[in-house]
Coordinates of C-alpha atoms in Angstrom, one line a residue:
X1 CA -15.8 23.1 -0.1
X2 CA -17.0 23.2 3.5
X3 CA -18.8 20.3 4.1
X4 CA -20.9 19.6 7.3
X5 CA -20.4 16.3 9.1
X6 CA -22.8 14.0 11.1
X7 CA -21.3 15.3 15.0
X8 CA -20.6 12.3 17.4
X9 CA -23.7 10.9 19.2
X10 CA -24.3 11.2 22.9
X11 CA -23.3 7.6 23.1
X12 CA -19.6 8.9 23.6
X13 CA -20.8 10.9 27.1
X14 CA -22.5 8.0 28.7
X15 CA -20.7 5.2 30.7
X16 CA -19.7 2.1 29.1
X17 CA -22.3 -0.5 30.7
X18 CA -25.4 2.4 29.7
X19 CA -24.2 2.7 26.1
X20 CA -24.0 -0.8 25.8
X21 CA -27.4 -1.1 26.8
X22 CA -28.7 1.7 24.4
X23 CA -26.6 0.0 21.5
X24 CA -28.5 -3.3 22.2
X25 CA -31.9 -2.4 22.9
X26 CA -32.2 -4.3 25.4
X27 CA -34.4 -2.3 28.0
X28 CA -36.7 -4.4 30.4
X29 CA -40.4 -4.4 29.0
X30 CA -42.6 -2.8 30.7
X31 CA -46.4 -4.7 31.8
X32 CA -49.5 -4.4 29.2
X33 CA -51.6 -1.9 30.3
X34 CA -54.7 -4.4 29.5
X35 CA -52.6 -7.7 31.2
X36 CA -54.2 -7.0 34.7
X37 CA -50.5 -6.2 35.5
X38 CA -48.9 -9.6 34.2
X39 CA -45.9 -9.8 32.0
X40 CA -46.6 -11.1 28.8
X41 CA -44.0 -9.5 27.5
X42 CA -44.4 -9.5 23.2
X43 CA -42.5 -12.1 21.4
X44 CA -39.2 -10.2 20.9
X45 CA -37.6 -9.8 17.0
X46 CA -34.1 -11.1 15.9
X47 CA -31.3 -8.2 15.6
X48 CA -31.6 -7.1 12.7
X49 CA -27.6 -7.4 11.2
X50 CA -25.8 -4.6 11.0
X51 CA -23.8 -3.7 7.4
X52 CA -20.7 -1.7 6.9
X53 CA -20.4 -0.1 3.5
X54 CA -16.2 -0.7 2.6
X55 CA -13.7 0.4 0.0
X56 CA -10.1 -0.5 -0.8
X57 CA -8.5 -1.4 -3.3
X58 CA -10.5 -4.3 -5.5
X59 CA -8.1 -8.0 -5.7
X60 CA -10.7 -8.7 -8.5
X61 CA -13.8 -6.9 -10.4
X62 CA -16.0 -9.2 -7.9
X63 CA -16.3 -6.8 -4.5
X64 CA -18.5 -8.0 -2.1
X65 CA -21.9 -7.8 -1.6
X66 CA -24.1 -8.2 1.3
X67 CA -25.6 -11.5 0.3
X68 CA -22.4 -13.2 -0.8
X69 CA -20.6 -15.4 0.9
X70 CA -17.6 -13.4 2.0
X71 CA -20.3 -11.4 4.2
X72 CA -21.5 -14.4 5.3
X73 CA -18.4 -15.5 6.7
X74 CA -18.5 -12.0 8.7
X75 CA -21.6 -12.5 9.9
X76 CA -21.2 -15.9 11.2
X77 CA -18.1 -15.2 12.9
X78 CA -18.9 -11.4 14.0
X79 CA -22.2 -10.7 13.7
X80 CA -21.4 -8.0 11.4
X81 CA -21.7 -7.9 7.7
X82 CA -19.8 -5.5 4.8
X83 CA -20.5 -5.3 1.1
X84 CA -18.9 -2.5 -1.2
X85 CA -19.5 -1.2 -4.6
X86 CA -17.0 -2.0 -7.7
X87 CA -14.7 0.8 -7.7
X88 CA -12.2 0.8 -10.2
X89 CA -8.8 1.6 -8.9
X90 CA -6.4 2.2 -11.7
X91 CA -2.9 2.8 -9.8
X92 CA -5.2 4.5 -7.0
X93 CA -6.2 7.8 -9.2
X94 CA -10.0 6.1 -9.8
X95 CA -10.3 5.0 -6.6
X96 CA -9.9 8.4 -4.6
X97 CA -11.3 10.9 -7.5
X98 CA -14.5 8.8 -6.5
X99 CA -13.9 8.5 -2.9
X100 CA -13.4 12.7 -3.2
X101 CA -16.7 12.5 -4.6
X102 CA -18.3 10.8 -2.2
X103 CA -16.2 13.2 0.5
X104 CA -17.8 15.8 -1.3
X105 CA -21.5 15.1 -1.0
X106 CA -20.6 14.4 3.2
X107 CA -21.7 10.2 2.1
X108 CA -18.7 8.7 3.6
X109 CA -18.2 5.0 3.5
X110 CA -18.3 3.5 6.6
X111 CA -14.6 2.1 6.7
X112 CA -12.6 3.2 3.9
X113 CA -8.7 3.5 3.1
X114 CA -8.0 6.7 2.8
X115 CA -5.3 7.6 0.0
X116 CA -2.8 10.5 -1.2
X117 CA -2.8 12.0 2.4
X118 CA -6.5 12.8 2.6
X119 CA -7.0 11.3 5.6
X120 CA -5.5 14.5 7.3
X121 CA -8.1 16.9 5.6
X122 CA -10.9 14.6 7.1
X123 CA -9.3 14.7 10.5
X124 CA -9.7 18.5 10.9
X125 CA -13.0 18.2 9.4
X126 CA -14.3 15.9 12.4
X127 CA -15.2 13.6 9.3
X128 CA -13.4 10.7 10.9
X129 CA -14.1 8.9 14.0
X130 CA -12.2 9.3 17.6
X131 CA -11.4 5.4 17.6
X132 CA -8.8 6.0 20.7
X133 CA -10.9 5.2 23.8
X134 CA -13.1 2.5 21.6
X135 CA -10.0 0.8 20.1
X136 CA -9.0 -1.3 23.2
X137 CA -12.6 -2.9 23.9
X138 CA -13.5 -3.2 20.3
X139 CA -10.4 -4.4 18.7
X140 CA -7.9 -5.5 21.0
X141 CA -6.3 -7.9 18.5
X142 CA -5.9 -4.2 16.8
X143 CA -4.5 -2.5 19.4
X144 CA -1.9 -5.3 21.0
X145 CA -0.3 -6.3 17.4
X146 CA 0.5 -2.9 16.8
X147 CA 3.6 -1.4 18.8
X148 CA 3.1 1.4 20.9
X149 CA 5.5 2.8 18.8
X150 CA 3.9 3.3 15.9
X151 CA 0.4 4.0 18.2
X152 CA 2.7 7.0 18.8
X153 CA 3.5 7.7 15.6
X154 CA -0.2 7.5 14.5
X155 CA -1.4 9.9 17.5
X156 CA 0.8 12.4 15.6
X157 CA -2.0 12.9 12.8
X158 CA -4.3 14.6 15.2
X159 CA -3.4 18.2 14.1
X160 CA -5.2 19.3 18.0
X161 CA -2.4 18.2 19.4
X162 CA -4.4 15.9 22.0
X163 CA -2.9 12.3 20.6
X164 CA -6.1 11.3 19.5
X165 CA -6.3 8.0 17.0
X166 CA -7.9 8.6 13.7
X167 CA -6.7 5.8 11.7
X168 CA -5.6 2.2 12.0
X169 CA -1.8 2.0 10.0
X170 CA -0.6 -0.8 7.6
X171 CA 1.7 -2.3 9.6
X172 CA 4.7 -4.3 8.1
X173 CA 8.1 -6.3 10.0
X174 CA 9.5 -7.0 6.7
X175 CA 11.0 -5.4 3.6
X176 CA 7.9 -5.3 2.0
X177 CA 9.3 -3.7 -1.5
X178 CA 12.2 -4.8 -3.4
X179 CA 13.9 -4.8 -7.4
X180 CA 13.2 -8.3 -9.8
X181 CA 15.5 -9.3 -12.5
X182 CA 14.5 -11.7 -15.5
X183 CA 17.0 -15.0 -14.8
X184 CA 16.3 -16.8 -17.8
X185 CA 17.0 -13.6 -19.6
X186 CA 20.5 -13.2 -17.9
X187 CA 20.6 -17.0 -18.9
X188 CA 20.2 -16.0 -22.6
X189 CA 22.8 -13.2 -22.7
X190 CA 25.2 -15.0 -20.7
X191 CA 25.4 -13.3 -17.6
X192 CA 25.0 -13.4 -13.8
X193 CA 22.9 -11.1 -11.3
X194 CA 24.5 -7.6 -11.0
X195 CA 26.0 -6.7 -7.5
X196 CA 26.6 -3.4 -8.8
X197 CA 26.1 -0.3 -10.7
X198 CA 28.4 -0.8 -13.6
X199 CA 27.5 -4.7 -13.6
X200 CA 24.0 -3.5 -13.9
X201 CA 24.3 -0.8 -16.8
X202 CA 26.1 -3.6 -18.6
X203 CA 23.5 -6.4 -18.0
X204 CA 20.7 -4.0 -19.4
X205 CA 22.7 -2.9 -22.4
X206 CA 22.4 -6.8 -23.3
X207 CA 18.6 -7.1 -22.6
X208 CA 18.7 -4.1 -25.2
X209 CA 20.6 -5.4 -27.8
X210 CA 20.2 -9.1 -27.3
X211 CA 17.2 -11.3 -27.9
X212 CA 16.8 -11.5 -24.1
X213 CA 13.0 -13.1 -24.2
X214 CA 14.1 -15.6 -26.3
X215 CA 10.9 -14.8 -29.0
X216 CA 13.2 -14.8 -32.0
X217 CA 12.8 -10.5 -31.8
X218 CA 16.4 -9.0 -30.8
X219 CA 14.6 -5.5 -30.7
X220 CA 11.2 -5.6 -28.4
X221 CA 13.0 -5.9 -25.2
X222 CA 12.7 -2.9 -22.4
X223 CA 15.9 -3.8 -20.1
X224 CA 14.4 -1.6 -17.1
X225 CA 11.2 0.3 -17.1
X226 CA 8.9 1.7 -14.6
X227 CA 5.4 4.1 -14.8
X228 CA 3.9 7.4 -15.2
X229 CA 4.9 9.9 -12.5
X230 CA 8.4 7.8 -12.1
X231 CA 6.6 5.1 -10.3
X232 CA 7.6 1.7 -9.4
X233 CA 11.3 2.1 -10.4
X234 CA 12.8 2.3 -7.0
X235 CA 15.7 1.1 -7.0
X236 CA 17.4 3.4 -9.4
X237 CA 16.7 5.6 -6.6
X238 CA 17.5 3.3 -3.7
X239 CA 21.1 2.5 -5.2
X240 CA 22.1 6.1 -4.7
X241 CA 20.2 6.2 -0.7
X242 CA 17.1 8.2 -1.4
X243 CA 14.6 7.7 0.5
X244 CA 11.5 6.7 -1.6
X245 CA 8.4 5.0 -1.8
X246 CA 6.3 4.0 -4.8
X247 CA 8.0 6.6 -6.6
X248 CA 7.4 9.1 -3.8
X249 CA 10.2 11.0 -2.2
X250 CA 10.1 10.4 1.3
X251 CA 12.7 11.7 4.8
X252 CA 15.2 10.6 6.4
X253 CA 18.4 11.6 7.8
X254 CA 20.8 13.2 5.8
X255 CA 24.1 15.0 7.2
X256 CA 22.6 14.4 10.6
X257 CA 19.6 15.9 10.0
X258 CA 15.7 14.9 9.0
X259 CA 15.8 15.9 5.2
X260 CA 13.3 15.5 2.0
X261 CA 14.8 13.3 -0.1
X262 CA 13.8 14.8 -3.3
X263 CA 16.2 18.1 -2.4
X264 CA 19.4 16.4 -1.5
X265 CA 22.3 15.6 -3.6
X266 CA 21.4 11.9 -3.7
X267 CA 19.3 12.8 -5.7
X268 CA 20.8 14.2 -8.1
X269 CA 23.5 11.7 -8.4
X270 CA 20.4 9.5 -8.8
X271 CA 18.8 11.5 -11.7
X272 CA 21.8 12.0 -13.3
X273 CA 21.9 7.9 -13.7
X274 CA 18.4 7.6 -14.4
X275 CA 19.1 10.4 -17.2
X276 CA 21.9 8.6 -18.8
X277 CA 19.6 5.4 -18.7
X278 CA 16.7 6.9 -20.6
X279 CA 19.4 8.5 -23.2
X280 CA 20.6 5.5 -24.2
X281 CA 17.3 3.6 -23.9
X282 CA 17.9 1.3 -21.4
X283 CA 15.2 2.8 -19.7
X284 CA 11.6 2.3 -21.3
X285 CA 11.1 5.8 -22.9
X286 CA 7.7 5.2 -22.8
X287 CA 8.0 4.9 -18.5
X288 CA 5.8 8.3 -18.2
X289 CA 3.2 7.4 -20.4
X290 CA 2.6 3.9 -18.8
X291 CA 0.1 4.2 -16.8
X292 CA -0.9 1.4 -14.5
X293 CA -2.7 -1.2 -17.0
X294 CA 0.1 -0.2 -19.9
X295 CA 3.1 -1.7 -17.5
X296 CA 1.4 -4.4 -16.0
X297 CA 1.0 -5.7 -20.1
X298 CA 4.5 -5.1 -20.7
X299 CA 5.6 -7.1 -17.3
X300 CA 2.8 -9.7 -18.2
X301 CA 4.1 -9.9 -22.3
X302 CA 7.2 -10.3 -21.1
X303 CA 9.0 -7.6 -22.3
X304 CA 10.5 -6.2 -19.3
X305 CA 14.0 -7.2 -17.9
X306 CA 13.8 -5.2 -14.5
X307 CA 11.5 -3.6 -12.2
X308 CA 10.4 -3.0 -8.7
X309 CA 7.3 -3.9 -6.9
X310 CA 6.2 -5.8 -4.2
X311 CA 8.3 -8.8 -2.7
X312 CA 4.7 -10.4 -2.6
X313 CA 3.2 -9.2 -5.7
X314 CA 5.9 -11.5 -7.5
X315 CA 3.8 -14.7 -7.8
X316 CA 1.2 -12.7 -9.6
X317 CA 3.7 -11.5 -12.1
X318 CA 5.5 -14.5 -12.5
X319 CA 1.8 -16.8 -13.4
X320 CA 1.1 -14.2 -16.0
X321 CA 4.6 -13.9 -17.5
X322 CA 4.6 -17.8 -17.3
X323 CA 1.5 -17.9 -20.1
X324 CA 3.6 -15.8 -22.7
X325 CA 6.8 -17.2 -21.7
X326 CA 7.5 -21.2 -20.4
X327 CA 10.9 -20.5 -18.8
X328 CA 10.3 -17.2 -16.7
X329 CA 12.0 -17.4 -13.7
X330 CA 12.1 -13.8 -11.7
X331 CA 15.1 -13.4 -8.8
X332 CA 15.8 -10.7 -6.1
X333 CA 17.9 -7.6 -7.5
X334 CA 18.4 -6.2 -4.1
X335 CA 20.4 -3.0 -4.7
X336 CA 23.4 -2.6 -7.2
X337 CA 26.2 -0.5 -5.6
X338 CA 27.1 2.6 -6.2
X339 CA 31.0 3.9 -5.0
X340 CA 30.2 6.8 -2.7
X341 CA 26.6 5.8 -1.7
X342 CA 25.2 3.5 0.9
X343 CA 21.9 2.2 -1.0
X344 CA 18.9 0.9 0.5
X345 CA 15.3 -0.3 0.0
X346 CA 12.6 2.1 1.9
X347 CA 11.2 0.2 4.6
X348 CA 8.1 1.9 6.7
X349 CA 6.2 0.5 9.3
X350 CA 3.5 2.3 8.6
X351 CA 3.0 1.8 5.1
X352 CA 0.4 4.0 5.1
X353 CA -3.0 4.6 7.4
X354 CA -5.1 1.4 5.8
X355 CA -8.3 2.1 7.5
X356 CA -10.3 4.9 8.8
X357 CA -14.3 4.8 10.5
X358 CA -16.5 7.6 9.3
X359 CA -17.7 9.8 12.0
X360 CA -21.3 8.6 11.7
X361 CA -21.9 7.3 14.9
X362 CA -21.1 4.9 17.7
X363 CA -23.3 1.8 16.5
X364 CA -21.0 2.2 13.3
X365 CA -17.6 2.6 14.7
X366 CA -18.0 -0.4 16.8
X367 CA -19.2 -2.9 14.2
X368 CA -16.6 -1.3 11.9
X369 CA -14.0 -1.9 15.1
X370 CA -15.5 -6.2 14.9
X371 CA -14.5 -6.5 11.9
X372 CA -11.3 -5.0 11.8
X373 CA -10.5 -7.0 15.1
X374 CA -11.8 -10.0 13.2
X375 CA -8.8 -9.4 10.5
X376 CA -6.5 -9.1 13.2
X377 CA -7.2 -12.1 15.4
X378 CA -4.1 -14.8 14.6
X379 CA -6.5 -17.4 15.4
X380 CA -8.6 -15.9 12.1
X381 CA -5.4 -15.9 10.4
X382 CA -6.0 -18.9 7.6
X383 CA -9.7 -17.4 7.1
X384 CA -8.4 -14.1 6.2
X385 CA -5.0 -15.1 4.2
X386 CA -8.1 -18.1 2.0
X387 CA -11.1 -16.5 1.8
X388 CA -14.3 -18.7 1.4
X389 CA -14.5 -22.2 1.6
X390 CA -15.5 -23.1 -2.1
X391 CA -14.5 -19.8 -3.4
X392 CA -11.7 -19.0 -2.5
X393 CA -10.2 -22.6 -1.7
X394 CA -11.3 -26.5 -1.3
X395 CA -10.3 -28.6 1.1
X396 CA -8.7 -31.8 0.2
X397 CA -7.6 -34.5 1.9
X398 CA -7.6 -32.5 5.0
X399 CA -5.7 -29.8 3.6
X400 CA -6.7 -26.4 2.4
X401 CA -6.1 -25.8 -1.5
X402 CA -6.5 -22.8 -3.3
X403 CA -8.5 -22.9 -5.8
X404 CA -7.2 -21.6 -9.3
X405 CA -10.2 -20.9 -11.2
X406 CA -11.2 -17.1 -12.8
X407 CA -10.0 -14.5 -10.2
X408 CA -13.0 -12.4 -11.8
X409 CA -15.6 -14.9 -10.3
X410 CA -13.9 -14.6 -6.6
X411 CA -15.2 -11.9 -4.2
X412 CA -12.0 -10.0 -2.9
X413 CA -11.0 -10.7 0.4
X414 CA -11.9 -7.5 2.1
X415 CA -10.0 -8.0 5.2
X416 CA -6.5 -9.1 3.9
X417 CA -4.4 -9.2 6.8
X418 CA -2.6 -5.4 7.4
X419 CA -0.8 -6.4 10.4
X420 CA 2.0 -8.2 8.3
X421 CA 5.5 -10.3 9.6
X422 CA 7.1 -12.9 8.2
X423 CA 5.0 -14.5 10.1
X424 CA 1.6 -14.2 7.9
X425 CA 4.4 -14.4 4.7
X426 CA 5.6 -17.7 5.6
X427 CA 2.0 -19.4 6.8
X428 CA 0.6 -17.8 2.9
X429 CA 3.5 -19.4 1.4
X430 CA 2.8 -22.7 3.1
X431 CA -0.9 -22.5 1.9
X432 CA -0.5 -22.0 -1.4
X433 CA 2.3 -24.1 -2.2
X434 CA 0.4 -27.3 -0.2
X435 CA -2.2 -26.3 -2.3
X436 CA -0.6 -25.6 -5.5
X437 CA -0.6 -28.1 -8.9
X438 CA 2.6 -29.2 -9.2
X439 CA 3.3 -27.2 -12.0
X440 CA 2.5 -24.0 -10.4
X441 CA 4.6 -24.8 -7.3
X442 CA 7.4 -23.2 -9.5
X443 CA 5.5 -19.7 -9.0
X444 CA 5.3 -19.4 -5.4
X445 CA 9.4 -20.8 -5.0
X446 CA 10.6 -18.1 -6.9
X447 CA 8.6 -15.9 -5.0
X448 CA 9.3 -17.1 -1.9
X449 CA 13.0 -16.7 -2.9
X450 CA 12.7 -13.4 -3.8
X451 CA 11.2 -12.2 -0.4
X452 CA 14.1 -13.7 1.4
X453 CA 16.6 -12.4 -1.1
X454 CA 15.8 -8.7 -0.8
X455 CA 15.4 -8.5 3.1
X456 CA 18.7 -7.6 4.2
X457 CA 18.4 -4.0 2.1
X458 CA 15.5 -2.8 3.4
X459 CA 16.2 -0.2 6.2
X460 CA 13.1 1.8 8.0
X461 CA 13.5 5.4 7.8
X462 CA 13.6 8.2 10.2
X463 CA 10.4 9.6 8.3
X464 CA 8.4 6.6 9.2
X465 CA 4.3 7.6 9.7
X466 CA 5.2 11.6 9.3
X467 CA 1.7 13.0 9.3
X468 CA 0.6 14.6 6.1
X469 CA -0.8 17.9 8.0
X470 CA 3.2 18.9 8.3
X471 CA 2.1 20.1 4.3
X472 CA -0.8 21.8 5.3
X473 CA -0.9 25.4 3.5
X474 CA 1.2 23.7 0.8
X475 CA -0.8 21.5 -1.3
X476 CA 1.5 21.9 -4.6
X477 CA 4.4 20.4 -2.2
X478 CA 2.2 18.0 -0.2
X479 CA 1.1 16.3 -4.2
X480 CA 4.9 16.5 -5.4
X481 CA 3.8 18.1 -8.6
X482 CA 6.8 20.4 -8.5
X483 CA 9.3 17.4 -8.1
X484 CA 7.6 15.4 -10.4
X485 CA 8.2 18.2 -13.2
X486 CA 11.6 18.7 -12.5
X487 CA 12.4 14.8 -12.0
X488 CA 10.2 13.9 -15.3
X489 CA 12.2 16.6 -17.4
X490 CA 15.3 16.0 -16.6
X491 CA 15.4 12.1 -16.9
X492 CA 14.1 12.5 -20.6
X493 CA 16.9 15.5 -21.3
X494 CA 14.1 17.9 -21.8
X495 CA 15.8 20.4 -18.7
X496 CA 19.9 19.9 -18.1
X497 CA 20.8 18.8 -15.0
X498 CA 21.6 21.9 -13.6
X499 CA 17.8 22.8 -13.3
X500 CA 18.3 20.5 -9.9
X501 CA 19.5 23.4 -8.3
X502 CA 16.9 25.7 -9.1
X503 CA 14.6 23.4 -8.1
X504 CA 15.8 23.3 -4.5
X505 CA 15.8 26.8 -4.3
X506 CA 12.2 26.7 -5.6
X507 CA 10.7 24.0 -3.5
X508 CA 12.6 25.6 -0.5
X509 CA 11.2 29.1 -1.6
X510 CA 7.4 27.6 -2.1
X511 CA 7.2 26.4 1.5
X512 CA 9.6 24.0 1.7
X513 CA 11.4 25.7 4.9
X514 CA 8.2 25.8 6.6
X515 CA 7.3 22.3 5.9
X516 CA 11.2 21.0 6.8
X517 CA 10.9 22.8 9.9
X518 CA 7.8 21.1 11.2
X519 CA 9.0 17.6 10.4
X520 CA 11.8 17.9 12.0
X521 CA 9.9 19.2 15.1
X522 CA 7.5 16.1 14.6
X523 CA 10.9 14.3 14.6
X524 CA 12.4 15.8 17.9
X525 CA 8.8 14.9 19.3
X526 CA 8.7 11.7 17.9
X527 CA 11.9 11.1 19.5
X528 CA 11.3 12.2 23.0

């Protein structure tokens, strides 16, 4: 579908001191004709405050409306204010068949994250705003935080080849992912953290046979499990070095050159594991049929030994596990080794582009630009890591506390921080556990533990902030549909492992020379 766009306003053409002044209406007035030439210039009107429409992903049903307090905050601090619509996410497959809709009807949201790559689609469209010549004056909290690096990286996108910035990146300086292990489960069986490969087949063999929750049932325990699509099980990946994120194969360098990780024979070490895991049911057999709500219960009910997520997402995990089960106490897995292999956890810089303006017009890109800055600003930092004063967190005895009350009743905080070092890690930490009850103090330790523990195995790839546009013409490769098959069916035994061959030769067949040879010329570029 060919969709027409709103073209950039005239506002772009004009200097910076007249395009202020057309932005703020600010003219001189002219005499009343009837005044006998005085000035009695009318009273003037307040601004009228500006409103950015914005979607992400949603912390809590609650978004954020333009009324509520969270926009109030904005406004008293920018002099911009947001709201957004509920839109469910659901793993992210809600969120953008919604956001395609709106795409669709040319109705963008003002400042949106873009997700599954279409951000590259809206580039060549002229659907997203030119934010390189405005980033500087309207963000510069935005544009010094983020290396020139990955500024580099990011100009890549523009498929024109003029280094133009579309998007604003998620930005992390830490191993932001990493594998959990039960504890008290490897308390009940009797054993200790795996450190390797074999350790780890044995420890799950116990969670399977052994009444490893502790509920009196021997036979409801899932030692390892992960979701649909072969999500969120990383690390039986990572232990073999293949390069992946969220269950998505990414590249890196293999024999010396930039490679897709799905095609190399890492990968098929890796399946051949994951195969022999799901034969003998030590992992879930129901992993592609959970979708996102169906292995959040099972984590929640306790019934999972071993999974990977987010090093931060772990206190939210353990607080729910902690209702069903007492004793839970989570620990790092960090990567089990494999003879042969060098394992690692996937780190990007760029996790992914996090925000991009709609190419409405000037007015909008700069208020859009405030507010991002606002998020940015280190002196803003407690504001956007709390929330709202009385929503979000109380204040007592001088110190801020976090208040523990139904999530559902919070607004999200729109702006979390997407700049993100150990830095912002540590002061969240320090907030929350100041702030915590004593008894919940327990949740943020382990957590805390467990994003120190699983640092030293992450590793940034070579791959980091490859433009999606390198798949353009190849849609069926750029959505992974053809790895997912081949990945999903031979992990359950459906297809012997042998069909890894053929699906080399297929992908490579289907475009996949085309597409290696333009990432590795983005690479040489990148490198230059």
């Amino acid at each position: 579908m060919n969709v027409k766009w709103r073209s950039r306003t005239p506002y772009l053409l004009l200097s910076a001191g007249v395009a202020v002044t057309l932005l703020s209406g600010c003219g001189g007035n002219e005499p009343s004709a009837d005044s006998g030439g005085s000035s009695n210039a009318p009273e003037s009107k307040p601004a009228e405050t500006p409103y950015i429409e914005l979607w992400r992903n949603l912390d809590t049903p609650l978004a954020a409306e333009k009324d509520g307090p969270y926009s109030k905050m904005l406004i008293k601090d920018t002099g911009v204010g947001l709201y957004m619509p509920y839109v469910t996410w659901n793993g992210g497959s809600a969120y953008v068949q919604k956001l395609n809709t709106r795409i669709a009807s040319g109705e963008l949201p003002d400042l949106f994250m873009p997700w599954q790559g279409n951000e590259a689609s809206l580039i060549k469209q002229d659907a997203l705003a030119d934010l390189t010549d405005l980033l500087p004056q309207y963000a510069p909290n935005v544009w010094k935080r983020i290396p020139e690096e990955v500024w580099n990286v990011v100009r890549t996108a523009d498929s024109s080849g003029k280094g133009r910035i579309y998007y604003v990146p998620a930005v992390q300086t830490y191993t932001h992912y990493g594998a959990f292990i039960r504890k008290d489960w490897l308390d009940r069986v009797g054993m200790g953290v795996p450190k390797t490969k074999d350790e780890y087949v044995e420890v799950l063999k116990a969670f399977r046979d052994k009444d490893a929750n502790g509920n009196g049932d021997p036979n409801d325990e899932l030692p390892v499990s992960g979701r649909e699509q072969g999500r969120w099980m990383d690390h039986l990946f990572a232990m073999y070095g293949v390069a992946m994120l969220e269950g998505m194969p990414m590249w890196d360098i293999y024999d010396g050159k930039l490679t897709y990780s799905a095609i190399t024979p890492n990968m098929k070490s890796a399946l051949e594991f994951i195969q022999y895991l799901y034969k003998e049911k030590l992992l879930d057999n129901e992993t592609f049929l959970n979708k996102a709500d169906v292995f959040q219960s099972k984590v929640y009910n306790d019934k999972i030994g071993s999974w990977f997520h987010l090093n931060t997402g772990a206190s939210q995990r353990i607080e729910n596990i902690a209702k069903v089960n007492k004793d839970v106490h989570l620990v790092a897995l960090g990567v089990p080794q494999v003879d042969g292999f060098k394992g690692f956890i996937t780190n990007t810089q760029i996790n992914r582009p996090q925000w991009v303006i709609a190419n409405k017009n000037e007015k909008t890109t700069i208020n859009a630009l405030k507010l991002l800055d606002w998020s940015a600003n280190l002196d803003n930092l407690d504001k956007v890591l709390l929330g709202v004063e009385g929503m979000h967190y109380e204040i007592k005895d001088g110190v801020p506390s976090v208040l523990t009350g139904d999530p559902d009743k919070k607004e999200t905080r729109m702006l979390a921080s997407y700049i993100t070092g150990m830095d912002e890690i540590n002061r969240q930490s320090q907030l929350q556990i100041t702030g915590a009850a004593a008894d919940k103090k327990f949740i943020y330790e382990q957590r805390d533990k467990i994003v120190e523990t699983n640092q030293p195995f992450g590793k940034n790839i070579a791959g980091d902030g490859m433009p999606a546009s390198i798949f353009d013409g190849y849609s069926d490769l750029k959505n992974q549909s053809m790895y997912q098959e081949y990945m999903t069916k031979i992990i359950i035994g459906e297809w012997p492992l042998s069909k890894f061959d053929e699906f080399v030769d297929k992908w490579n067949k289907s475009g996949g020379t085309e597409v290696t040879k333009r990432a590795q010329e983005w690479y040489q570029q990148m490198k230059k």
